[in-house]
Coordinates of C-alpha atoms and ligand atoms in Angstrom, one line a residue:
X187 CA 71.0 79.5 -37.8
X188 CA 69.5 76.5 -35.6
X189 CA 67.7 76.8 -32.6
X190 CA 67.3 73.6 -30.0
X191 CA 64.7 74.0 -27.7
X192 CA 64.7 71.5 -25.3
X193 CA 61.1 71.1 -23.6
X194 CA 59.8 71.6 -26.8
X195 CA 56.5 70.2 -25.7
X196 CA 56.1 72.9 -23.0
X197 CA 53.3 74.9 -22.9
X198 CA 55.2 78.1 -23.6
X199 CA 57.3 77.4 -26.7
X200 CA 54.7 78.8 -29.1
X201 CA 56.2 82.2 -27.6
X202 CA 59.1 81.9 -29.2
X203 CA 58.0 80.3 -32.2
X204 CA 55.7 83.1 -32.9
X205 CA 58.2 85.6 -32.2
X206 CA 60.6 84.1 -34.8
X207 CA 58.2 83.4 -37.3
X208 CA 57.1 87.0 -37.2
X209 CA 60.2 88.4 -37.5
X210 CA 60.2 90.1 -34.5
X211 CA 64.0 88.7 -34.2
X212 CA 67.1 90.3 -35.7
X213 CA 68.5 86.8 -36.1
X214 CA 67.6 84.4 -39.1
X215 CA 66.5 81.3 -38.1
X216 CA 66.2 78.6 -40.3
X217 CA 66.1 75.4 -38.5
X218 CA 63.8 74.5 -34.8
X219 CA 64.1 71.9 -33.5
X220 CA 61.8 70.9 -30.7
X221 CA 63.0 68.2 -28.3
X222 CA 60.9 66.4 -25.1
X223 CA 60.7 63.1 -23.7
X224 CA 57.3 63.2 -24.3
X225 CA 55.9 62.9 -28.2
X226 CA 52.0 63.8 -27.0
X227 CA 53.2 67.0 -25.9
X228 CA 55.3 67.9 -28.9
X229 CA 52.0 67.0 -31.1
X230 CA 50.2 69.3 -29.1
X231 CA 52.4 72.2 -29.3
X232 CA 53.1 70.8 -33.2
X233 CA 49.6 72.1 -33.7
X234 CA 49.4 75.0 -31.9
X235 CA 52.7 76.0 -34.7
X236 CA 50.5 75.1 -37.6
X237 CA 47.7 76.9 -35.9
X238 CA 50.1 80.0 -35.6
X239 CA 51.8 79.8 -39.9
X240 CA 47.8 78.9 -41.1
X241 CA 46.8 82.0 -39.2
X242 CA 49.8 84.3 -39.0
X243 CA 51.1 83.4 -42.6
X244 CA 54.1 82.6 -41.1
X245 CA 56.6 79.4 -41.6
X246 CA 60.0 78.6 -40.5
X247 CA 61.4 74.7 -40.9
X248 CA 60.6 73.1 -37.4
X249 CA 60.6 69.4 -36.4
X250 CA 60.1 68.0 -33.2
X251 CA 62.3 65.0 -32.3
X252 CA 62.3 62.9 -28.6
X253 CA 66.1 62.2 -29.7
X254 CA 68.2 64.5 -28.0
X255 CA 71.5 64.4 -30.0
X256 CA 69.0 64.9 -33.2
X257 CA 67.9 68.1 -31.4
X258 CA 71.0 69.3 -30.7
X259 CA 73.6 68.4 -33.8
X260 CA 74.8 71.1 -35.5
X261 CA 72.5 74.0 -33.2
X262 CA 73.9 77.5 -33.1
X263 CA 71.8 78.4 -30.2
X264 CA 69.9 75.7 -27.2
X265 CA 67.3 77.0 -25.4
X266 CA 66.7 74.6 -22.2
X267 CA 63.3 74.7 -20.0
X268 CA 62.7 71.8 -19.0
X269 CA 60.4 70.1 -16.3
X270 CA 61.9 66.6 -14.5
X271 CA 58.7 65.2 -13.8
X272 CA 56.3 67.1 -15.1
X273 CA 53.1 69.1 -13.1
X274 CA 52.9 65.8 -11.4
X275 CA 56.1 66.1 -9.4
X276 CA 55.5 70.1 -9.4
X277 CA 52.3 69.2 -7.0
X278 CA 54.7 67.1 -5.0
X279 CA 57.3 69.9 -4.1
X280 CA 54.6 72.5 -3.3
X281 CA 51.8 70.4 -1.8
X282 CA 54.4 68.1 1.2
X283 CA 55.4 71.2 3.2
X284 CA 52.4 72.9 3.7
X285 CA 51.1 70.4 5.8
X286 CA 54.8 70.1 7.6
X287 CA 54.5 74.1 7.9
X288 CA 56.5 75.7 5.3
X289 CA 55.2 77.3 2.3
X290 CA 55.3 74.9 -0.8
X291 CA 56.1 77.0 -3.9
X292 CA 57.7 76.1 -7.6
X293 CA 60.9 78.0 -6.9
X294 CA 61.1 79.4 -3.2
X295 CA 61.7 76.9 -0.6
X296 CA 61.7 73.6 0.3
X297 CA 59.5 73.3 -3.5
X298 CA 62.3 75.1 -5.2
X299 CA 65.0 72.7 -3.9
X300 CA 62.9 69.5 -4.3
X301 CA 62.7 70.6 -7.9
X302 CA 66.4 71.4 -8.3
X303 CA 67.5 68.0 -6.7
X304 CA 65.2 66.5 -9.0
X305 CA 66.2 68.4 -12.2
X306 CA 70.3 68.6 -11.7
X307 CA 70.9 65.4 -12.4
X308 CA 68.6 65.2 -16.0
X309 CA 70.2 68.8 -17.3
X310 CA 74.4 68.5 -16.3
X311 CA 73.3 64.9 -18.6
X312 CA 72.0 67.3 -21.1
X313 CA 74.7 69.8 -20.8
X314 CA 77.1 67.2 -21.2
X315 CA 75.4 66.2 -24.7
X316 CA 75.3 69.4 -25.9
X317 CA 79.3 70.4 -24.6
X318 CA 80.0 67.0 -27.0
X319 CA 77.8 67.5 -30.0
X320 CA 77.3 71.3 -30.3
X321 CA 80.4 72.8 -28.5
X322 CA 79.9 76.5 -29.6
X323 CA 76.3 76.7 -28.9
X324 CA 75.0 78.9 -27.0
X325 CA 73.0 77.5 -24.0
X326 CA 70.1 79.4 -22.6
X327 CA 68.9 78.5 -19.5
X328 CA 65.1 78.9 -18.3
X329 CA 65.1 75.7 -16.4
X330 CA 64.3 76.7 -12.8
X331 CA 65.0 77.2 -10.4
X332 CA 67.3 79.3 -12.7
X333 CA 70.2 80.4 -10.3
X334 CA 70.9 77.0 -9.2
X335 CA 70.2 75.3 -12.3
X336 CA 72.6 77.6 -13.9
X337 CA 75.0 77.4 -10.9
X338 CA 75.3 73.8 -11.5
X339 CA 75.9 74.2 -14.9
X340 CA 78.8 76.6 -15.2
X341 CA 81.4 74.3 -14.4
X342 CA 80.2 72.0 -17.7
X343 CA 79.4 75.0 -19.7
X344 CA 81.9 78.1 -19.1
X345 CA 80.8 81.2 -21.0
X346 CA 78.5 80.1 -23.2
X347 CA 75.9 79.3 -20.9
X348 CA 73.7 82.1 -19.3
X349 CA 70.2 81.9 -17.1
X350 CA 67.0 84.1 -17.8
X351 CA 64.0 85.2 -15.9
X352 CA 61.1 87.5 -16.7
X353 CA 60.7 88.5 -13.5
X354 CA 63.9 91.7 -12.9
X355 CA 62.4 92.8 -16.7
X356 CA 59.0 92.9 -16.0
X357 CA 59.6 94.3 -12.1
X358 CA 61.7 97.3 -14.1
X359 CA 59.3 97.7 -16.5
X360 CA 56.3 98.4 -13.7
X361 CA 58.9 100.8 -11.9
X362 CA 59.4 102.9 -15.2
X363 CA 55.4 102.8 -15.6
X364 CA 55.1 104.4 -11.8
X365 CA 57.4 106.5 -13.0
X366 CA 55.8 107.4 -15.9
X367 CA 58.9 106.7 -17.9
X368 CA 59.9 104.2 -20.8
X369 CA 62.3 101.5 -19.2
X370 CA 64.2 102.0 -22.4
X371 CA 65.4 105.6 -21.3
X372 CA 66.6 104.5 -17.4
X373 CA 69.0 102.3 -16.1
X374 CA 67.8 100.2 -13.5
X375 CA 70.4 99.4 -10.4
X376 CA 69.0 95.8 -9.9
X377 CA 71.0 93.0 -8.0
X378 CA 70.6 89.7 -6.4
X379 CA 70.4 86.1 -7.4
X380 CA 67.7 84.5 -9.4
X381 CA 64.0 85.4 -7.3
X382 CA 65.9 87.3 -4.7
X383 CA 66.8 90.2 -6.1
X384 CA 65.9 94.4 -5.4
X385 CA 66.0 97.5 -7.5
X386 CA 68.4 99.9 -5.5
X387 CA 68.2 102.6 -7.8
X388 CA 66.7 104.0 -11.1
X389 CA 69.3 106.1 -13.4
X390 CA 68.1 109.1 -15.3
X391 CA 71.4 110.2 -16.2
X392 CA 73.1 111.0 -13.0
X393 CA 69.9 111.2 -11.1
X394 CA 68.3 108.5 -9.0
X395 CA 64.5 108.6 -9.7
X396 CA 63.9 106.0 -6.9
X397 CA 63.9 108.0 -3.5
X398 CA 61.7 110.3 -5.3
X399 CA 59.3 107.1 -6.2
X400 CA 59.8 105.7 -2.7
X401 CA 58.0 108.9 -1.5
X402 CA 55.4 109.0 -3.4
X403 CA 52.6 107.0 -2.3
X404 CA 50.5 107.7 -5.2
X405 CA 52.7 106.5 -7.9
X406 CA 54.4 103.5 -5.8
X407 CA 51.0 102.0 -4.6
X408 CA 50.0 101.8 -8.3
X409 CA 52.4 99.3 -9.2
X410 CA 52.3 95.5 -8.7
X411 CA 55.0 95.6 -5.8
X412 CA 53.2 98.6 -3.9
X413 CA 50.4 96.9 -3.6
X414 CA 52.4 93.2 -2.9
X415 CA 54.6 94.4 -0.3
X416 CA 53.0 97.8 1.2
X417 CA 54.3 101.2 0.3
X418 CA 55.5 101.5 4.3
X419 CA 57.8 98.2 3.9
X420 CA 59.2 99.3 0.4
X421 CA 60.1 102.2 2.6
X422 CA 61.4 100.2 5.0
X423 CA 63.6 98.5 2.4
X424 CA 64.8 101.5 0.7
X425 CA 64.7 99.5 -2.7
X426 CA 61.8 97.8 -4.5
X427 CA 61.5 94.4 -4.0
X428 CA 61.5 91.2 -7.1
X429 CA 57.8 89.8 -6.2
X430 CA 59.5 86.1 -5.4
X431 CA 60.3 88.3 -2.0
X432 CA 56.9 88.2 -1.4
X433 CA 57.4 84.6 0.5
X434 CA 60.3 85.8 3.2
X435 CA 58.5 89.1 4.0
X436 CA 55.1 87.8 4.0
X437 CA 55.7 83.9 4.3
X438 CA 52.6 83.6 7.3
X439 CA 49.8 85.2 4.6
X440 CA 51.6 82.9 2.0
X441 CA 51.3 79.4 4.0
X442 CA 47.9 80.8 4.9
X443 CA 46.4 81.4 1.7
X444 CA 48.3 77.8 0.2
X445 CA 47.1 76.0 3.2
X446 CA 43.4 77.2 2.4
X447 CA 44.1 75.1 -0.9
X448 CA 45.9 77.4 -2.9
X449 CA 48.4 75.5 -4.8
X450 CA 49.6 76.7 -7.8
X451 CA 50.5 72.9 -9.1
X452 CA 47.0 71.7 -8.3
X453 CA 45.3 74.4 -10.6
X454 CA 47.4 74.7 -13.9
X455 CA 47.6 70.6 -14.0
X456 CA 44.0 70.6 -14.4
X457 CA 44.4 73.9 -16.7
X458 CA 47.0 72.3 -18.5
X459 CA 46.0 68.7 -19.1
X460 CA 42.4 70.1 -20.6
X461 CA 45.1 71.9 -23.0
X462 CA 47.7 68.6 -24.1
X463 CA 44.2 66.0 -24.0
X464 CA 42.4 67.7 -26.7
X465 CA 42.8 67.6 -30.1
X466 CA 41.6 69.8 -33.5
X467 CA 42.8 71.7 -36.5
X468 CA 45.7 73.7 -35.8
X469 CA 43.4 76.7 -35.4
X470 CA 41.1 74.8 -32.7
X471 CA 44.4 74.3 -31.1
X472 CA 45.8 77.4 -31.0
X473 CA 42.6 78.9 -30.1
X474 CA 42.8 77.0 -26.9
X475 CA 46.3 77.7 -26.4
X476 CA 45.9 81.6 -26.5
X477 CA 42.9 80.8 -24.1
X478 CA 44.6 78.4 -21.6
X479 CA 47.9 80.8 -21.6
X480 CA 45.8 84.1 -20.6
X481 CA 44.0 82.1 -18.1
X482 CA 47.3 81.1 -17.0
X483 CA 48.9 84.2 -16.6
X484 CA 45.7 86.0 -15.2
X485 CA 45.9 83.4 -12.0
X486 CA 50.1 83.9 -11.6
X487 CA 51.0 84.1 -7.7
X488 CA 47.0 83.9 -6.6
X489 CA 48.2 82.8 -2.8
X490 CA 49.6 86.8 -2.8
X491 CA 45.5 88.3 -3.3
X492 CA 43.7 86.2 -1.3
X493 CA 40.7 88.3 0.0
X494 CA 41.9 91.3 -1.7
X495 CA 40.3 91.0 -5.3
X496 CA 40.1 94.5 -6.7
X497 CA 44.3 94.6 -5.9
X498 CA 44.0 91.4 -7.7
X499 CA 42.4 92.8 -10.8
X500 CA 44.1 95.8 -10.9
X501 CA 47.7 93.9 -11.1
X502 CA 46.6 91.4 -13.7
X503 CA 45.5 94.5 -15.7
X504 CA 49.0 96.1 -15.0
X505 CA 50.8 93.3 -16.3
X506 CA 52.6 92.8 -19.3
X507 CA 52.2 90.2 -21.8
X508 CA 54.7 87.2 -20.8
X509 CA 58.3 88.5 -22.1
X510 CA 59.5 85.0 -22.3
X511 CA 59.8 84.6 -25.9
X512 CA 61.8 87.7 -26.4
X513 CA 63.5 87.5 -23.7
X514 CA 65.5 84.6 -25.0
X515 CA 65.8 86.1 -28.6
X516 CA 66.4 89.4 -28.0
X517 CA 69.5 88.3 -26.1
X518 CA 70.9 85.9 -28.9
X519 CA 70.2 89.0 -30.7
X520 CA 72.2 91.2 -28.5
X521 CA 75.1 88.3 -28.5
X522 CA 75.3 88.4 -32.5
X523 CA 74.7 91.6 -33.0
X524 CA 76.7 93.9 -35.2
X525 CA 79.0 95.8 -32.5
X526 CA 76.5 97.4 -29.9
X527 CA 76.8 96.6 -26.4
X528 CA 73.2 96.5 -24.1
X529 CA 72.2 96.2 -20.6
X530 CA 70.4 93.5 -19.6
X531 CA 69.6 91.3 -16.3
X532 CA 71.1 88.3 -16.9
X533 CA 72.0 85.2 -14.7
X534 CA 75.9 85.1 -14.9
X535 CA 79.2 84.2 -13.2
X536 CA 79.8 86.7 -10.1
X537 CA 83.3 87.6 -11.0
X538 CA 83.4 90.7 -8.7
X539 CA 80.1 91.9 -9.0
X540 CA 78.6 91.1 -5.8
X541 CA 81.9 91.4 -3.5
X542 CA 80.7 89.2 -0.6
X543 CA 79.9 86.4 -2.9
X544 CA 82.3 84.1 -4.4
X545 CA 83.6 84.6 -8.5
X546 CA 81.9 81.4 -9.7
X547 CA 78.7 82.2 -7.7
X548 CA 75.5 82.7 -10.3
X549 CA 74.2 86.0 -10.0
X550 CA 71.3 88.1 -11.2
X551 CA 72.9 91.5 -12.1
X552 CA 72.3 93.9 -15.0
X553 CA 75.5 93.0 -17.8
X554 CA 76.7 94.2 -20.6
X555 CA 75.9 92.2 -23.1
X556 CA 77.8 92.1 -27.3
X557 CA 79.3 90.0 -29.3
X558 CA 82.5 90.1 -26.9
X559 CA 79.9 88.2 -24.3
X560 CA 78.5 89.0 -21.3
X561 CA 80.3 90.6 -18.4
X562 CA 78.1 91.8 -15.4
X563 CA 78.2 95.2 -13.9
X564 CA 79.6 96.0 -10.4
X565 CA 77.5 96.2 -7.9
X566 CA 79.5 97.1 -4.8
X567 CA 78.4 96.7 -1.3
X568 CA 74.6 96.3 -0.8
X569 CA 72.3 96.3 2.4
X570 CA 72.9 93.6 4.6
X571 CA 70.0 92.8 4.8
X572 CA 69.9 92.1 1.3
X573 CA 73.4 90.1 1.3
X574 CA 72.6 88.1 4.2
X575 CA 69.4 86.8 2.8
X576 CA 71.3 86.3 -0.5
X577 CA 74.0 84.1 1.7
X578 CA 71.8 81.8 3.4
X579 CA 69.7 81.3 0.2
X580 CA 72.4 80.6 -1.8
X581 CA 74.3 78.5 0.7
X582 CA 71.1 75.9 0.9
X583 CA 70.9 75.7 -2.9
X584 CA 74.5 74.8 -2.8
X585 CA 74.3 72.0 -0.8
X586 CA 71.2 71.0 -2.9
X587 CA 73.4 71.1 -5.9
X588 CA 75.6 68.8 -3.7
X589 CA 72.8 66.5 -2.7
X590 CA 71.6 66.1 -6.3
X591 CA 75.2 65.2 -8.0
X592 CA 76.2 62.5 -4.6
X593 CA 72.8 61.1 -4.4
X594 CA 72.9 62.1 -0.6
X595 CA 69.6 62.1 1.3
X596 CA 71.6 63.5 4.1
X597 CA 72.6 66.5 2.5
X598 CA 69.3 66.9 1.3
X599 CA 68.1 67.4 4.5
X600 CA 70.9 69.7 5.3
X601 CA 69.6 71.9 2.7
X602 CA 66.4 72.1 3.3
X603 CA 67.4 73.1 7.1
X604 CA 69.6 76.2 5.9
X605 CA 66.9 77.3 3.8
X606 CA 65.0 80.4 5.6
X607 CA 61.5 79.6 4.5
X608 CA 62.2 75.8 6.2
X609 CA 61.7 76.5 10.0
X610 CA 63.9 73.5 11.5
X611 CA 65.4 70.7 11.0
X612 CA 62.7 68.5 11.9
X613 CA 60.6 69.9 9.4
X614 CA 63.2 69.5 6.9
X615 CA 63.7 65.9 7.6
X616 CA 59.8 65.5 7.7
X617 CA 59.9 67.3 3.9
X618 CA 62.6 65.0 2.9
X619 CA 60.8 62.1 4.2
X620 CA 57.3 63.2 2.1
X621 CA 59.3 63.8 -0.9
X622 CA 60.9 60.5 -1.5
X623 CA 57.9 59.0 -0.5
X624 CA 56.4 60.7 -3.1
X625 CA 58.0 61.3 -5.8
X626 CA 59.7 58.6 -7.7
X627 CA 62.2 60.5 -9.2
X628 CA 63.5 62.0 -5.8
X629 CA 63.5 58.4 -4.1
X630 CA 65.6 57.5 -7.4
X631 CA 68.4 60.3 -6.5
X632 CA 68.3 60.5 -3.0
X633 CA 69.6 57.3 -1.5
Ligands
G6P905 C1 57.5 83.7 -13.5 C2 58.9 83.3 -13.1 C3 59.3 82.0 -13.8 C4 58.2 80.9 -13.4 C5 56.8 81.4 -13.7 C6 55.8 80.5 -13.1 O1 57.5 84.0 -14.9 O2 59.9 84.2 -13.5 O3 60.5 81.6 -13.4 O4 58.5 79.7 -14.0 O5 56.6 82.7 -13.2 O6 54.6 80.7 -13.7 P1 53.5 79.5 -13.6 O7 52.4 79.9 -14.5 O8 54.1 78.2 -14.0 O9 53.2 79.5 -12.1
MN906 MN1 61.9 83.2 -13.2

């Protein structure tokens, strides 16, 4: 079995590797390959594999390639999370609106689209290489912003693409803690699209645990989102909240606390260049890995507990290891697997799960998953409050999708304006303007 992962050099392929290498994976692999643009960064991370087999015991045949096809020849499974541009053009999309009055964030916003527009272009290329050179591949998706990214995909791909995010597992997983239940035992009710997305209801059975939960201060207050959003709002909702919907409810304390000089971008390029720039035995490097990656996760979504550090320290504590490495493989898993059928939150093809939204629509919705495929659950008819944040959201990214393929500054613009965390369409036009003047890659596709 080969696995592709392309943005090999990224800071969190060592995940996976480890989790592979320790056997942690139903699935055999016998074959990495790591591709990125970038040959420093695939040394780096090189190391930080040897660091992981000299300490671990572990070894499975990896080589890291910039050659694409290389990468991709002959893989069973492609794993894609990549970064058009790097932490450099990361700063770009979150640090230009601020100043214009919007919040400037990786995937939320006018950051998320910048990003999109900047990445649709590189991956439906990469899509097209693997459709041509490994046609029954699997193709994973964790490039974000994942919804889109996968949206744009689907027409190039069919069924064997699918996106992923942590974020509905690890949200379930702090719900079945409040609960003091193993997520293993419950079925979660979860819907939306990719960082917009609510738990409606928690199966035990034919019970719903969650109006139980919703009452009880205790319990819902200990969890990340209680403290996040406010027991009263979750209230208010009638479902728990994905943490991404921190930035429509609270988007004043989020521009705040980023206008104060919280940018995400600004602190993990520092973080992260100190990691790629230095050099050692594979232990030294791994070392500084494991160092820099629970640094990393320890400061995830700072802007949210600005002034409010004991909630701060309490959720860090609360949170689980970064599922991204078996995330990925547990799902291959799932899709080889001998006959049993699981649940799991995937990014998928609407069909009829989400009635108000189109079939070909990328949605975020639990799915049965085998080795017939992937086929989501139906959800029915959901709050509209839920659907109509859903619509507009989804409705901005599409004409982003649009902007990206045509090269249209114009509809660049327009999707910045529909998006509900840009006020107007001034302020979009004054984004547009700051992004092409700043990032060389956007002043490349938006003529
Ligand atoms: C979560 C999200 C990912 C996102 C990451 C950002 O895990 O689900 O989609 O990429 O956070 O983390 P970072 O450390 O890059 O801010
Ligand atoms: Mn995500």
């Amino acid at each position: 079995m080969k696995l592709a992962i392309l943005g090999g050099g990224g800071f969190r392929t060592p995940v996976i590797y480890r989790a592979i290498a320790s056997g942690a994976t139903r699935t055999r692999y016998d074959e990495l390959a790591l591709y990125d643009v970038d040959s420093g960064r695939l040394d780096r991370i090189e190391a930080v594999l040897r660091g992981i087999d000299a300490t671990e015991g572990t070894s499975v045949r990896h080589r890291s390639t910039t050659r694409l096809e290389e990468a991709i020849e002959g893989a069973d499974v492609v794993y894609c999370a990549i970064r058009v541009g790097g932490l450099a053009a990361r700063f770009v999309d979150e640090t230009v609106p601020i100043e214009l009055g919007a919040i400037g964030q990786e995937t939320a916003g006018a950051g998320g689209l910048a990003f999109a527009m900047r990445t649709v272009p590189a991956i439906t290329a990469i899509a097209e290489t693997v459709r041509r050179c490994a046609p029954n591949a699997f193709f994973i998706n964790f490039t974000n912003p994942v919804g889109l990214v996968t949206e744009a995909l689907s027409p190039i791909l069919g069924e064997r693409l699918v996106g992923i995010c942590d974020a509905p597992q690890e949200l379930c997983g702090r719900v079945a803690a409040a609960l003091g239940r193993d997520a293993r035992d419950l079925a979660f009710d979860y819907f939306g699209i990719n960082h917009l997305g609510w738990v409606r209801g928690v199966l035990d059975g034919n019970r719903d645990l969650l109006p139980g939960l919703l009452e009880d201060d205790e319990r819902l207050g200990s969890i990340e989102e209680g403290r996040l959003f406010g027991t009263e709002w979750i209230r208010s909702v009638g479902m728990v909240p994905n943490e991404y919907l921190f930035y429509y409810y609270f988007q004043d304390r989020a521009l705040e606390a980023m206008r104060g000089g919280v940018v995400r971008a600004s602190y993990l390029r520092e973080q992260q260049d100190r990691f790629y720039a230095g050099d050692g035995t594979p232990a030294a490097s791994l070392a500084l890995w494991q160092e820099t990656l629970t640094e990393r996760e320890s400061s995830y979504m700072e802007e949210a507990w600005i002034g409010r550090e004991t909630e701060r320290a309490a959720v860090v504590e609360g949170r689980l290891p970064g599922g991204y490495g078996g995330l990925a493989l547990g799902l291959v898993d799932a899709l080889l697997g001998e006959g049993e059928t699981s649940v799991r939150i995937l990014n998928v093809p609407n069909r009829s799960s989400l009635p108000f939204l189109d079939p070909d629509a990328i949605v975020e919705v639990p799915c049965l998953v085998g080795p017939g495929g992937i086929r989501p659950i139906a959800i029915g008819s959901v709050p509209i409050d839920a659907a109509g944040l859903i619509l507009r959201v989804r409705a901005a990214e599409r004409v982003a999708i649009e902007a990206a393929l045509s090269g249209s500054r114009r509809l660049a613009v327009k999707a910045l304006a529909l998006h509900p965390l840009v006020p107007s369409v001034d302020v979009a036009e004054r984004i547009v303007d700051g992004y092409v003047a700043r990032d060389p890659i956007l002043a490349e596709t938006l003529r």
